[in-house]
Short mmCIF file of C-alpha atoms and ligand atoms in Angstrom, two decimals:
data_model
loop_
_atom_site.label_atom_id
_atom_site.label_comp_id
_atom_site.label_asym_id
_atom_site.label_seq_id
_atom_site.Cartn_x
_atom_site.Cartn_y
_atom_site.Cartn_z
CA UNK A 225 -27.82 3.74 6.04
CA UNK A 226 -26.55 3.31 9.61
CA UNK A 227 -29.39 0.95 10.28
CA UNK A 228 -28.70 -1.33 7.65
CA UNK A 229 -24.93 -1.03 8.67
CA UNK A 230 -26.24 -2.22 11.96
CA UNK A 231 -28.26 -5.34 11.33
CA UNK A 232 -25.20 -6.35 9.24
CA UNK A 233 -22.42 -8.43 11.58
CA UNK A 234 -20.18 -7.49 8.07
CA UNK A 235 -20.85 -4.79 6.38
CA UNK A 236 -19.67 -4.42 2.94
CA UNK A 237 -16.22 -2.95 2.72
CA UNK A 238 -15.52 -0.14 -0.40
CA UNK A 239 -12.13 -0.54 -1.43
CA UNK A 240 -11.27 2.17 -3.61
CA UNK A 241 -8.15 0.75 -5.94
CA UNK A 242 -9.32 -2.46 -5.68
CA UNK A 243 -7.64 -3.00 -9.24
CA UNK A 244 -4.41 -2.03 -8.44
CA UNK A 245 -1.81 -4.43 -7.06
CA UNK A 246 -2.03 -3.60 -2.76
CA UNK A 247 -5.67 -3.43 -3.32
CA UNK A 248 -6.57 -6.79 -5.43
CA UNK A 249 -4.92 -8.35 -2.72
CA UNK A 250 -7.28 -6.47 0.25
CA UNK A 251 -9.73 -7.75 -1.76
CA UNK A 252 -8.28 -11.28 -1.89
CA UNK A 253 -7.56 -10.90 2.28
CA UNK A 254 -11.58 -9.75 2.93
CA UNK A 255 -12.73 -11.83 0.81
CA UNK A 256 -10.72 -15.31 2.60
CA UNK A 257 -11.96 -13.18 6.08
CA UNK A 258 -15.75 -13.50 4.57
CA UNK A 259 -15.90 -9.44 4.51
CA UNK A 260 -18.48 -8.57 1.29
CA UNK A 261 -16.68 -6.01 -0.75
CA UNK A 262 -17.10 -3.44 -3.69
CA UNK A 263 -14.16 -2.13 -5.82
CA UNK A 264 -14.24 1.56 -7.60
CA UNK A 265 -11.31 1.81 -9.95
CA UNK A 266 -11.01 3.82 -12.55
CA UNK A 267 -8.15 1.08 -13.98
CA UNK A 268 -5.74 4.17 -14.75
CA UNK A 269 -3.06 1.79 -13.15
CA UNK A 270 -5.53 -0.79 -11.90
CA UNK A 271 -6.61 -4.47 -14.41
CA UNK A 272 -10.42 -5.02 -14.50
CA UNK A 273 -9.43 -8.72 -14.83
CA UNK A 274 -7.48 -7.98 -11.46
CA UNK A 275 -10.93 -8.41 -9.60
CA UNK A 276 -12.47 -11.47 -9.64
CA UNK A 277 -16.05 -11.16 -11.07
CA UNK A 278 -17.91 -11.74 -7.88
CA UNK A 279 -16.84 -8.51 -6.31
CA UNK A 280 -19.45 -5.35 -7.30
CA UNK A 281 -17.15 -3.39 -9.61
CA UNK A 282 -17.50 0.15 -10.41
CA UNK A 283 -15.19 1.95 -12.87
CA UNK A 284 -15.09 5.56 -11.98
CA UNK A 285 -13.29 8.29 -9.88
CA UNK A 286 -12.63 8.68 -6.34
CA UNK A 287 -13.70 12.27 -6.34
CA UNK A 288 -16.75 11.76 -8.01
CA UNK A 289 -19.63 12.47 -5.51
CA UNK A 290 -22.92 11.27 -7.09
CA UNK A 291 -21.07 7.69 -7.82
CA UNK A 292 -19.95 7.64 -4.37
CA UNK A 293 -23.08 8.09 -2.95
CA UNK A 294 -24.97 5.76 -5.29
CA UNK A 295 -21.62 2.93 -4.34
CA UNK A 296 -22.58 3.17 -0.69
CA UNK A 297 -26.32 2.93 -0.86
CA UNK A 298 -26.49 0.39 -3.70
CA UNK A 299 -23.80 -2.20 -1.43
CA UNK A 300 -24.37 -0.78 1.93
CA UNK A 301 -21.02 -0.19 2.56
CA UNK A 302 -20.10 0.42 6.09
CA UNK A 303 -16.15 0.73 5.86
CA UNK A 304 -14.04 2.25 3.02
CA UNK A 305 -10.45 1.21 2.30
CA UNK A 306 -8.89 3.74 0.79
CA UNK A 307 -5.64 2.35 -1.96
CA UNK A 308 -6.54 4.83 -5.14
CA UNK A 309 -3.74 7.04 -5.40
CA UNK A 310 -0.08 8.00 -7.43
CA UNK A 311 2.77 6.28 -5.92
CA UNK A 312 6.15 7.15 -7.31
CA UNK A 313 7.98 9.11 -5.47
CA UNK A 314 9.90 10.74 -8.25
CA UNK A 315 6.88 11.47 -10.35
CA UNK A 316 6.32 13.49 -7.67
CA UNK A 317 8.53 15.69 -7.64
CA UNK A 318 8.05 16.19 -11.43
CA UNK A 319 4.39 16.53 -11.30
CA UNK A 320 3.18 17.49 -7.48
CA UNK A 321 -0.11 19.06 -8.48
CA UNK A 322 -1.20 16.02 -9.93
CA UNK A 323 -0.03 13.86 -6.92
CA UNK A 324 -2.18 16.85 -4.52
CA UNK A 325 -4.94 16.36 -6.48
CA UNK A 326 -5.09 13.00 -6.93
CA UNK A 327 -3.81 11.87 -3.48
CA UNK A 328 -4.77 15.02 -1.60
CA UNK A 329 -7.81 16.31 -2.89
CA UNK A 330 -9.85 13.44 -4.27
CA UNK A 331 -8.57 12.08 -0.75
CA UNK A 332 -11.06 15.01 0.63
CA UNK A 333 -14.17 14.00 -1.47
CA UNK A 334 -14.19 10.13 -0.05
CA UNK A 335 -13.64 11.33 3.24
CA UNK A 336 -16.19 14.23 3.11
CA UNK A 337 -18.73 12.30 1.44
CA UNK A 338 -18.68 9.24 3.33
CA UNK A 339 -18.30 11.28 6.93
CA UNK A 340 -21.89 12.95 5.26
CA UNK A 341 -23.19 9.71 4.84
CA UNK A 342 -22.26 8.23 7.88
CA UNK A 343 -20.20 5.36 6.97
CA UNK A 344 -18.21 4.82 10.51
CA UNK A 345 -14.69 3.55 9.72
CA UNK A 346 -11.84 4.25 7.41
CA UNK A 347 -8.78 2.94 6.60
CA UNK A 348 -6.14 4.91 4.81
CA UNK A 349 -3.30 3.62 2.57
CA UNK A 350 0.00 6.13 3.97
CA UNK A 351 3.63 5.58 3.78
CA UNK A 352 6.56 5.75 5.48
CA UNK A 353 7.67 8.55 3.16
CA UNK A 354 5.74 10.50 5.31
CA UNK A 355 8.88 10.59 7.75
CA UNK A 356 11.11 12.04 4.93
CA UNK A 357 15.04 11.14 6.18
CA UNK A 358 14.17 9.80 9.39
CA UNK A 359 17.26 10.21 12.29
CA UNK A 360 16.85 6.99 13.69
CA UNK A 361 17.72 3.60 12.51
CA UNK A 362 14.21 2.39 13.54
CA UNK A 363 11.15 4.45 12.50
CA UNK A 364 8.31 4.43 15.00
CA UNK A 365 4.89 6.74 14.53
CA UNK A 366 6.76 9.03 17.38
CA UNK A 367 9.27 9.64 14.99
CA UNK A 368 8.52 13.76 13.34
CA UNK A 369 6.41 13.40 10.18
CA UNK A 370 8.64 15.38 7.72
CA UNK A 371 8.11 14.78 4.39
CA UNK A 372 10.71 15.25 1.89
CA UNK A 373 8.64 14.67 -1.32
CA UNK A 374 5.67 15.84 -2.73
CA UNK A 375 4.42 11.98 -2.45
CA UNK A 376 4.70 11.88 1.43
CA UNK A 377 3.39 15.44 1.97
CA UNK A 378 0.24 14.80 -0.24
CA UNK A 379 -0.51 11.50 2.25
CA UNK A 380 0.43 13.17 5.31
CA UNK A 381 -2.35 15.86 4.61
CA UNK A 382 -4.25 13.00 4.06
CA UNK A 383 -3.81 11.85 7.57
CA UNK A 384 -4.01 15.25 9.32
CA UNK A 385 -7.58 14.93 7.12
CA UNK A 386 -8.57 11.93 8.63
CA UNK A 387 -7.61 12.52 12.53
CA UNK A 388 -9.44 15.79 12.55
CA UNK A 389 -12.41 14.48 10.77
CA UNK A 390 -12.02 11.70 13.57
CA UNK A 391 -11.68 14.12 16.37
CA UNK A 392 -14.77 15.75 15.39
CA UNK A 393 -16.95 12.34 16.09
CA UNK A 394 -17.63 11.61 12.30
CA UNK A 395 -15.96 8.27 12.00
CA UNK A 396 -12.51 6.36 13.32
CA UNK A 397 -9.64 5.63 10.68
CA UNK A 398 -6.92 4.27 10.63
CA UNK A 399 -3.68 5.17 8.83
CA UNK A 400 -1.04 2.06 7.61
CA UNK A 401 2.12 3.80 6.72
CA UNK A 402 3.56 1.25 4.22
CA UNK A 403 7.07 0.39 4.03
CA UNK A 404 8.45 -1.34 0.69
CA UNK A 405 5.89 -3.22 -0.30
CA UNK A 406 6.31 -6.37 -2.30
CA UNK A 407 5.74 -10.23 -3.41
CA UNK A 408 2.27 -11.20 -4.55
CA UNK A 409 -0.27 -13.68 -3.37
CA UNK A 410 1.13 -17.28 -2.35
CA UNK A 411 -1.48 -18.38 -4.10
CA UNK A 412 -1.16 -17.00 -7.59
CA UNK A 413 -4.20 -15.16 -7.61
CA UNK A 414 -3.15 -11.89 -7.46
CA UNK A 415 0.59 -9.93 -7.88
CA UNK A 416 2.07 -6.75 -9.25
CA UNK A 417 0.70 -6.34 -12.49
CA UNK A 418 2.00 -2.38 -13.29
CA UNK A 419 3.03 -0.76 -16.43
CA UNK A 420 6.17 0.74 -16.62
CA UNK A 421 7.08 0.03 -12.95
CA UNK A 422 10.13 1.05 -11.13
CA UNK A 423 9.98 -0.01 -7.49
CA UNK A 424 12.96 -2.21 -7.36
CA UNK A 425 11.81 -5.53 -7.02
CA UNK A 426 9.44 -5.52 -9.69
CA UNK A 427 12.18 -3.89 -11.93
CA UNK A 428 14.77 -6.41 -10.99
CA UNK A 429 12.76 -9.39 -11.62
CA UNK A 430 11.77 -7.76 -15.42
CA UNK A 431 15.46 -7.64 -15.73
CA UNK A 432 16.06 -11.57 -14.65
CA UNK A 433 13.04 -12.31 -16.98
CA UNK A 434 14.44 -10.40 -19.88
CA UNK A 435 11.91 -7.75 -19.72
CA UNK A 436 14.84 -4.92 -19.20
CA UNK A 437 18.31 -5.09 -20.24
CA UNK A 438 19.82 -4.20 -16.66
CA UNK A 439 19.20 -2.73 -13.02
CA UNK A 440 20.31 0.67 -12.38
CA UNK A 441 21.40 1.33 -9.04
CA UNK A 442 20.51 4.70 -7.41
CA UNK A 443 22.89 5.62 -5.28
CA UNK A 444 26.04 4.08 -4.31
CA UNK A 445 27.32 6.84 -1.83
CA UNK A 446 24.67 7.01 1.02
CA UNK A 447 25.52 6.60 4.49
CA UNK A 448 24.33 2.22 4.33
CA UNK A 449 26.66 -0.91 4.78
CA UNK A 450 27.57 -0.38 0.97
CA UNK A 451 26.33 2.61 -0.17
CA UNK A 452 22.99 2.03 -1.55
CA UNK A 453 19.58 2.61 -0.31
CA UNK A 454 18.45 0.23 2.44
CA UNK A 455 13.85 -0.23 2.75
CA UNK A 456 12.04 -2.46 4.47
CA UNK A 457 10.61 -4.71 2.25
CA UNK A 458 7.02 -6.19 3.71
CA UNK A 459 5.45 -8.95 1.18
CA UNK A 460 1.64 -7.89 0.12
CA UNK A 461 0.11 -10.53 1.54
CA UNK A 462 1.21 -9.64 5.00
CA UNK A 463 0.35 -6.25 4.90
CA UNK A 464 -3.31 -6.98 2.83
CA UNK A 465 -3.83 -8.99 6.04
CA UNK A 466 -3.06 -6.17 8.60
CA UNK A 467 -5.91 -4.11 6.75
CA UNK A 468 -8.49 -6.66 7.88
CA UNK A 469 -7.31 -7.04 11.02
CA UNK A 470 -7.14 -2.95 11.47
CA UNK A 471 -11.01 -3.10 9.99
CA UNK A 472 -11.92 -5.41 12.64
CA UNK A 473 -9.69 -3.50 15.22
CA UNK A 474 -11.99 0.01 14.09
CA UNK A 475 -15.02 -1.76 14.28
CA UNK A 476 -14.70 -3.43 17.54
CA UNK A 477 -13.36 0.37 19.46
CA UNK A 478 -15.28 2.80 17.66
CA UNK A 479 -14.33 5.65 19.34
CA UNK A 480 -10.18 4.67 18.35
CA UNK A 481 -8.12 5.74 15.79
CA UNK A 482 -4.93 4.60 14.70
CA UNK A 483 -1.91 5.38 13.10
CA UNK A 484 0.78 2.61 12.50
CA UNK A 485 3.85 1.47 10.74
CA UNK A 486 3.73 -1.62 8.11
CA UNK A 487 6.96 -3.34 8.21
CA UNK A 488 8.80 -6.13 9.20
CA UNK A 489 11.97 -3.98 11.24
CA UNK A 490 15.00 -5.13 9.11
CA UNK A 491 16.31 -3.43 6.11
CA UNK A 492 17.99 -4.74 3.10
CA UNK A 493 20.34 -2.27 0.80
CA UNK A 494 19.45 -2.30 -3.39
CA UNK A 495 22.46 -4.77 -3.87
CA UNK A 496 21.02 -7.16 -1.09
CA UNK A 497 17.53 -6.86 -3.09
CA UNK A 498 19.22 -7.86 -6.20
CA UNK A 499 21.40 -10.69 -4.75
CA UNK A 500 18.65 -12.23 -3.67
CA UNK A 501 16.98 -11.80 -7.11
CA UNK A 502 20.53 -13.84 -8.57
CA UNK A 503 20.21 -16.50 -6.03
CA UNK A 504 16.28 -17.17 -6.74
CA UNK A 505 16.78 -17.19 -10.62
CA UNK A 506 20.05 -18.71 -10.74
CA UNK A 507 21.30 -15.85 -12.71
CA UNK A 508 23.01 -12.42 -12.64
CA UNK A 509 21.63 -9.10 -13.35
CA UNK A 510 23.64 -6.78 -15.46
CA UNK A 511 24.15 -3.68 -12.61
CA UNK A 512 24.50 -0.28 -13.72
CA UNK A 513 25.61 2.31 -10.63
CA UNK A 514 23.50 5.26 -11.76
CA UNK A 515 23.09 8.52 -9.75
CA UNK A 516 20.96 8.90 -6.72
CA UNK A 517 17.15 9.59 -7.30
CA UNK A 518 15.45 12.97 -5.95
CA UNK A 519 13.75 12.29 -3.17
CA UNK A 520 15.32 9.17 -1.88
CA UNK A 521 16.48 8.77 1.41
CA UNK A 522 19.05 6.42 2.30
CA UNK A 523 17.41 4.26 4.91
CA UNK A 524 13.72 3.69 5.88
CA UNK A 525 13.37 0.78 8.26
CA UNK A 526 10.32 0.21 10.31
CA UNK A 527 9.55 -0.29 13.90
CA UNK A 528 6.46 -2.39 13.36
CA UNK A 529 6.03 -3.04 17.35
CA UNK A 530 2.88 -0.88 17.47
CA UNK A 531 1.14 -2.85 15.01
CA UNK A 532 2.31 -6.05 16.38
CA UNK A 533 0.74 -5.56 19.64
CA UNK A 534 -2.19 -3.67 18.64
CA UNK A 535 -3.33 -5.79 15.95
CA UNK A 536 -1.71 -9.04 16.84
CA UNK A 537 -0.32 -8.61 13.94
CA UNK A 538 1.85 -11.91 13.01
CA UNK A 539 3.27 -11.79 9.21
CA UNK A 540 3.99 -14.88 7.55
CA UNK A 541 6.30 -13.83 4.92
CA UNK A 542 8.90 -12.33 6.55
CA UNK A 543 11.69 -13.65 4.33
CA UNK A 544 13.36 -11.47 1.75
CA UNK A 545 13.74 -14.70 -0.80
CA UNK A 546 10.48 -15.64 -0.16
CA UNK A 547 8.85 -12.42 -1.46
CA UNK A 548 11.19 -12.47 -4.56
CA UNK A 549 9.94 -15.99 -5.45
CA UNK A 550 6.13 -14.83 -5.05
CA UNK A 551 7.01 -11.58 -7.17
CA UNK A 552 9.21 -14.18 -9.56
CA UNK A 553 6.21 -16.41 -10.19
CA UNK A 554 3.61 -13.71 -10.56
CA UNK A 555 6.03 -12.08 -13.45
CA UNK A 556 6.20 -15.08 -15.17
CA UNK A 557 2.35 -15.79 -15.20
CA UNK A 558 1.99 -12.06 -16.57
CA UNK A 559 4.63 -13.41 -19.64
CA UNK A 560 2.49 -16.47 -20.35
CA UNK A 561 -0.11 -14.04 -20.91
CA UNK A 562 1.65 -11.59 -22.85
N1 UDP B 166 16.06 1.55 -6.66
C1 UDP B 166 17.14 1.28 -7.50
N2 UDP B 166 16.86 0.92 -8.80
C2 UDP B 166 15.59 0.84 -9.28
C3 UDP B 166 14.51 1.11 -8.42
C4 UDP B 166 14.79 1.47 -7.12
O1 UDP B 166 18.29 1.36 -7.09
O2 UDP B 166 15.42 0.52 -10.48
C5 UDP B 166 16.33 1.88 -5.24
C6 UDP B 166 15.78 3.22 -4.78
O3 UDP B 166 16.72 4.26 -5.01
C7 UDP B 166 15.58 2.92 -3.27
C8 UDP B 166 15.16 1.45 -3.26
O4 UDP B 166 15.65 0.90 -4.47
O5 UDP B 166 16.80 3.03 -2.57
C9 UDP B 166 13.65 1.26 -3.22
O6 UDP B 166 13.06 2.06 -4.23
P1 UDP B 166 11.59 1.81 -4.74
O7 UDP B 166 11.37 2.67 -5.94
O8 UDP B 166 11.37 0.34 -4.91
O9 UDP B 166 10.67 2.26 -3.53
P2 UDP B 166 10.65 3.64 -2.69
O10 UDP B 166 11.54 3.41 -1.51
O11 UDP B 166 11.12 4.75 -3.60
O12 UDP B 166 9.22 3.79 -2.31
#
C-alpha cells in the first residue's frame, strides 16, 4: 500500500463522518483542494444525500476491521480524517459508556488498523472540552488538559492514543481541538442538517424559523459580562479548511505531529448569540432563563495563534452575523425540503 501511496502526489483521504455536518464540509474543502476522498458513515447522525455522489461512500462502522481494511485497499487511502463520533456534551454525562465506546474505543480500531496498514497521517477531530473550566481567559494547547465531562475525557484519550502511536514511528497526526463550531457552506452545498440538535445556534435559528417555540438559556449566573455562557464560535467552513491545510502540513513534515486550537480568539455570551439571531431575522426569540447545564463551563475562548502561524491559517468568516446568516439560509433550505 505504501507504494501506491507513493506514486500518488494526492492520495485519497478517508474521512470517517463524512455524512455528518463538520465532515460533509471536509469533504466539500478536499474536494475544492483536488484531494480524492472516501466517506464511511454509518448515517446514525450523518444524511447519505449529505455526500455528493462522486465521493466512494461506504455505510458501515468505524470499528469494523475487515471494512476498514477493504476501504483502504479498494481507494488507496493514504490519510484518514477522523469526524465519526457523539458530540453532546450532556449526553455524556447521561450515557458515558456509550460516548467511550463510540469516541474512545472505536477511536482505537481506526487508529490500530490503519497504523497496521501503514497509512502515514491522521487527523483527529478533538475539542476544546478537553480543557474542562480553563483558568485563563485565552485557552492555548499549554493550558492543563482537564476534562470535566465524559465528552472531553473520551477525546482526550483519543489524543494521548494518537501521540503515543506517533511517538512510536507508526504515523504523524494531528489533533484540531474545536471550539463552537458553526454556519454552513457559503455556498449552500452543505450545513447543519441534525436531528434533534441543541448546540445553540442551530437551536436558536429553529426557534426564529418556527421550528421551536423558544430558546432556553442555560445559565444566567456564571462569572461572564451577563451571566451566561460565553464560546468561541468558528464558522465550518473555516475550520473544514484548516483540516486541509493540517493534511498538507502532515504530509509535507512527516516526522511532526500536532496539536492545535480551532478558534477565532473572541467569545460571545448565549444572549450575544441570540441577539445576533434577532438582528439577522428581524425578529425576537421568546427567551426562557433555564438552569445551568451539567457540564458547562462558563467561558471557553480560544487562543488560535498556534494554528495561525503553523498553518497559515487565515479564516474568512470571522464574523458572528455572518455565520448566523450561513446557518439561517441552510435551515431554511432544510424547510423547503421538509
Ligand atoms: N446553550 C443555551 N441554550 C441552548 C443551547 C446551548 O443556553 O439551547 C448554551 C450552553 O449552555 C453554552 C453555549 O450555549 O453556554 C454553547 O452550547 P452548545 O451546546 O452550543 O455547545 P457546547 O459549548 O456545549 O459544545
Amino acid at each position: 500500500m505504501r507504494t501506491l501511496i507513493r506514486k500518488n502526489p494526492k492520495p485519497s483521504v478517508l474521512v470517517t463522518g463524512g455524512a455528518g455536518y463538520i465532515g460533509s464540509h471536509a469533504v466539500l474543502a478536499l474536494k475544492d483542494s483536488g484531494w480524492p476522498v472516501a466517506v464511511l458513515d454509518n448515517l446514525s447522525a450523518g444524511f447519505r444525500s449529505a455526500v455528493a455522489d462522486d465521493v466512494p461512500f461506504y455505510n458501515g462502522n468505524v470499528g469494523d476491521k475487515d471494512l476498514l481494511l477493504r476501504i483502504f485497499e479498494e481507494q488507496m487511502i493514504g490519510a484518514i480524517m477522523h469526524f465519526a463520533g457523539s458530540v453532546v456534551v450532556p449526553h455524556s454525562v447521561a450515557n458515558p459508556l456509550a460516548y467511550y465506546h463510540n469516541n474512545t474505543v472505536n477511536a482505537h480500531i481506526l487508529i490500530e488498523t490503519a497504523a497496521r496498514a501503514g497509512i502515514p497521517h491522521f487527523i483527529f477531530s478533538s475539542t476544546a472540552a478537553v480543557y474542562g473550566s480553563p483558568l485563563v481567559d485565552r485557552v492555548s494547547e499549554e493550558t492543563p488538559c482537564a476534562p470535566i465531562n465524559p465528552y472531553g475525557w473520551s477525546k482526550l484519550m483519543t489524543e494521548q492514543m494518537l501521540k503515543d502511536v506517533s511517538f512510536a514511528g507508526e504515523m504523524n497526526h494531528c489533533a484540531l481541538r474545536y471550539f463552537n463550531v458553526a454556519g454552513a457552506d457559503p455556498d449552500g452545498r452543505a450545513g447543519q442538517s441534525t436531528v434533534g440538535a441543541t448546540h445553540l445556534i442551530k437551536v436558536a435559528i429553529e426557534a426564529a424559523l418556527g421550528k421551536r417555540d423558544s430558546v432556553a438559556i442555560f445559565g444566567t449566573d456564571y462569572d461572564t459580562s451577563d451571566g451566561s455562557g460565553v464560546r468561541d464560535y468558528i464558522h465550518v467552513t473555516d475550520l473544514a479548511v484548516a483540516h486541509v491545510l493540517a493534511l498538507e502540513a502532515l504530509i509535507e513534515q512527516p516526522e511532526q505531529s500536532l496539536t492545535m486550537n480551532c478558534g477565532y480568539g473572541r467569545g460571545f455570551s448565549v444572549l450575544e448569540v441570540l441577539d445576533a439571531v434577532d438582528r439577522v431575522t428581524n425578529n425576537k426569540l421568546v427567551r426562557i432563563a433555564d438552569d445551568r447545564r451539567a457540564g458547562d463551563p462558563a467561558t471557553l475562548i480560544a487562543d488560535p495563534t498556534k494554528i495561525r502561524e503553523t498553518l497559515n491559517w487565515r479564516p474568512q468568516f470571522d464574523n458572528l452575523e455572518t455565520i448566523v446568516r450561513h446557518a439561517l439560509r441552510w435551515e431554511r433550505k432544510l424547510c423547503e425540503n421538509c
